[in-house]
Amino acid sequence: MISFSVRSTLARVLMILGAILGMLMIAWMALYLSVAQLNWLESVRGTTPYFACGRALLYTLIVAGWAAALRRRPTPADQQRLKRLGLIGFSSIILVELSRV
């Protein structure tokens, strides 16, 4: 019988691999889109400011949640993990926004 910690680690690894597979499938499908399939974007370009406000609100909520998690005074190991996760998340947001330019 598999112990609980091994089972939870296995579940985490499978979830991460599933997320990576999903991202790769989306990227693969995006590579094969034709120009005709991208014409629907023309009508969406007028609503770009709304998407920018939504992204700004989402990023604000993420930062507020991260700060609230740090304020709970977790153990030093968990606090280090939270800081590392925040740095990875912040870097990811920067990379996503820079790729939109």
Short mmCIF file of C-alpha atoms in Angstrom, two decimals:
data_model
loop_
_atom_site.label_atom_id
_atom_site.label_comp_id
_atom_site.label_asym_id
_atom_site.label_seq_id
_atom_site.Cartn_x
_atom_site.Cartn_y
_atom_site.Cartn_z
CA MET A 1 0.00 0.00 0.00
CA ILE A 2 1.26 3.48 -0.91
CA SER A 3 1.66 5.96 1.94
CA PHE A 4 -0.28 9.21 1.97
CA SER A 5 2.75 11.44 1.29
CA VAL A 6 3.77 9.39 -1.74
CA ARG A 7 0.20 9.45 -3.02
CA SER A 8 -0.09 13.23 -2.61
CA THR A 9 3.29 13.76 -4.28
CA LEU A 10 2.22 11.53 -7.16
CA ALA A 11 -1.05 13.46 -7.48
CA ARG A 12 0.85 16.78 -7.59
CA VAL A 13 3.23 15.49 -10.24
CA LEU A 14 0.34 14.22 -12.35
CA MET A 15 -1.49 17.56 -12.03
CA ILE A 16 1.63 19.49 -13.06
CA LEU A 17 2.22 17.17 -16.02
CA GLY A 18 -1.43 17.53 -17.03
CA ALA A 19 -1.16 21.34 -16.92
CA ILE A 20 2.01 21.24 -19.00
CA LEU A 21 0.36 18.92 -21.51
CA GLY A 22 -2.64 21.25 -21.72
CA MET A 23 -0.42 24.28 -22.37
CA LEU A 24 1.52 22.40 -25.03
CA MET A 25 -1.70 21.35 -26.76
CA ILE A 26 -2.98 24.94 -26.79
CA ALA A 27 0.34 26.19 -28.19
CA TRP A 28 0.32 23.43 -30.84
CA MET A 29 -3.23 24.32 -31.90
CA ALA A 30 -2.32 28.03 -32.08
CA LEU A 31 0.50 27.24 -34.50
CA TYR A 32 -1.93 25.75 -36.99
CA LEU A 33 -4.56 28.50 -36.99
CA SER A 34 -5.14 30.04 -40.38
CA VAL A 35 -5.72 33.74 -41.08
CA ALA A 36 -9.42 33.08 -41.73
CA GLN A 37 -9.78 31.62 -38.25
CA LEU A 38 -8.18 34.71 -36.73
CA ASN A 39 -10.61 37.19 -38.34
CA TRP A 40 -12.87 37.07 -35.29
CA LEU A 41 -10.21 39.05 -33.41
CA GLU A 42 -10.96 42.19 -35.44
CA SER A 43 -14.25 42.79 -33.63
CA VAL A 44 -12.63 42.20 -30.24
CA ARG A 45 -9.93 44.83 -30.65
CA GLY A 46 -12.38 47.58 -29.66
CA THR A 47 -12.84 46.08 -26.20
CA THR A 48 -9.11 46.01 -25.40
CA PRO A 49 -9.33 48.63 -22.58
CA TYR A 50 -11.86 46.43 -20.76
CA PHE A 51 -9.46 43.49 -20.95
CA ALA A 52 -6.64 45.69 -19.64
CA CYS A 53 -8.75 46.76 -16.66
CA GLY A 54 -9.71 43.16 -16.01
CA ARG A 55 -6.08 42.05 -16.10
CA ALA A 56 -5.09 44.87 -13.75
CA LEU A 57 -7.85 43.82 -11.33
CA LEU A 58 -6.79 40.18 -11.53
CA TYR A 59 -3.16 41.04 -10.85
CA THR A 60 -4.20 43.24 -7.92
CA LEU A 61 -6.21 40.38 -6.42
CA ILE A 62 -3.28 37.98 -6.86
CA VAL A 63 -0.88 40.36 -5.10
CA ALA A 64 -3.40 41.01 -2.31
CA GLY A 65 -3.87 37.27 -1.76
CA TRP A 66 -0.13 36.70 -1.73
CA ALA A 67 0.39 39.51 0.79
CA ALA A 68 -2.41 38.14 2.99
CA ALA A 69 -0.78 34.70 2.93
CA LEU A 70 2.53 36.23 4.02
CA ARG A 71 0.83 38.19 6.81
CA ARG A 72 -0.44 34.97 8.42
CA ARG A 73 3.12 34.45 9.73
CA PRO A 74 3.76 30.95 8.39
CA THR A 75 6.77 28.92 9.48
CA PRO A 76 10.09 30.10 8.02
CA ALA A 77 10.18 27.24 5.50
CA ASP A 78 6.64 28.01 4.32
CA GLN A 79 7.42 31.73 4.25
CA GLN A 80 10.44 31.06 2.03
CA ARG A 81 8.27 28.90 -0.23
CA LEU A 82 5.64 31.67 -0.44
CA LYS A 83 8.28 34.24 -1.36
CA ARG A 84 9.66 31.95 -4.04
CA LEU A 85 6.15 31.35 -5.40
CA GLY A 86 5.52 35.10 -5.42
CA LEU A 87 8.73 35.72 -7.33
CA ILE A 88 7.83 33.07 -9.90
CA GLY A 89 4.31 34.50 -10.25
CA PHE A 90 5.56 38.06 -10.58
CA SER A 91 8.10 37.00 -13.20
CA SER A 92 5.40 35.12 -15.10
CA ILE A 93 3.12 38.16 -15.12
CA ILE A 94 5.96 40.36 -16.39
CA LEU A 95 6.79 37.86 -19.15
CA VAL A 96 3.14 37.58 -20.21
CA GLU A 97 2.72 41.35 -20.37
CA LEU A 98 5.99 41.84 -22.25
CA SER A 99 4.97 39.19 -24.77
CA ARG A 100 1.81 41.19 -25.55
CA VAL A 101 3.76 44.19 -26.83
#
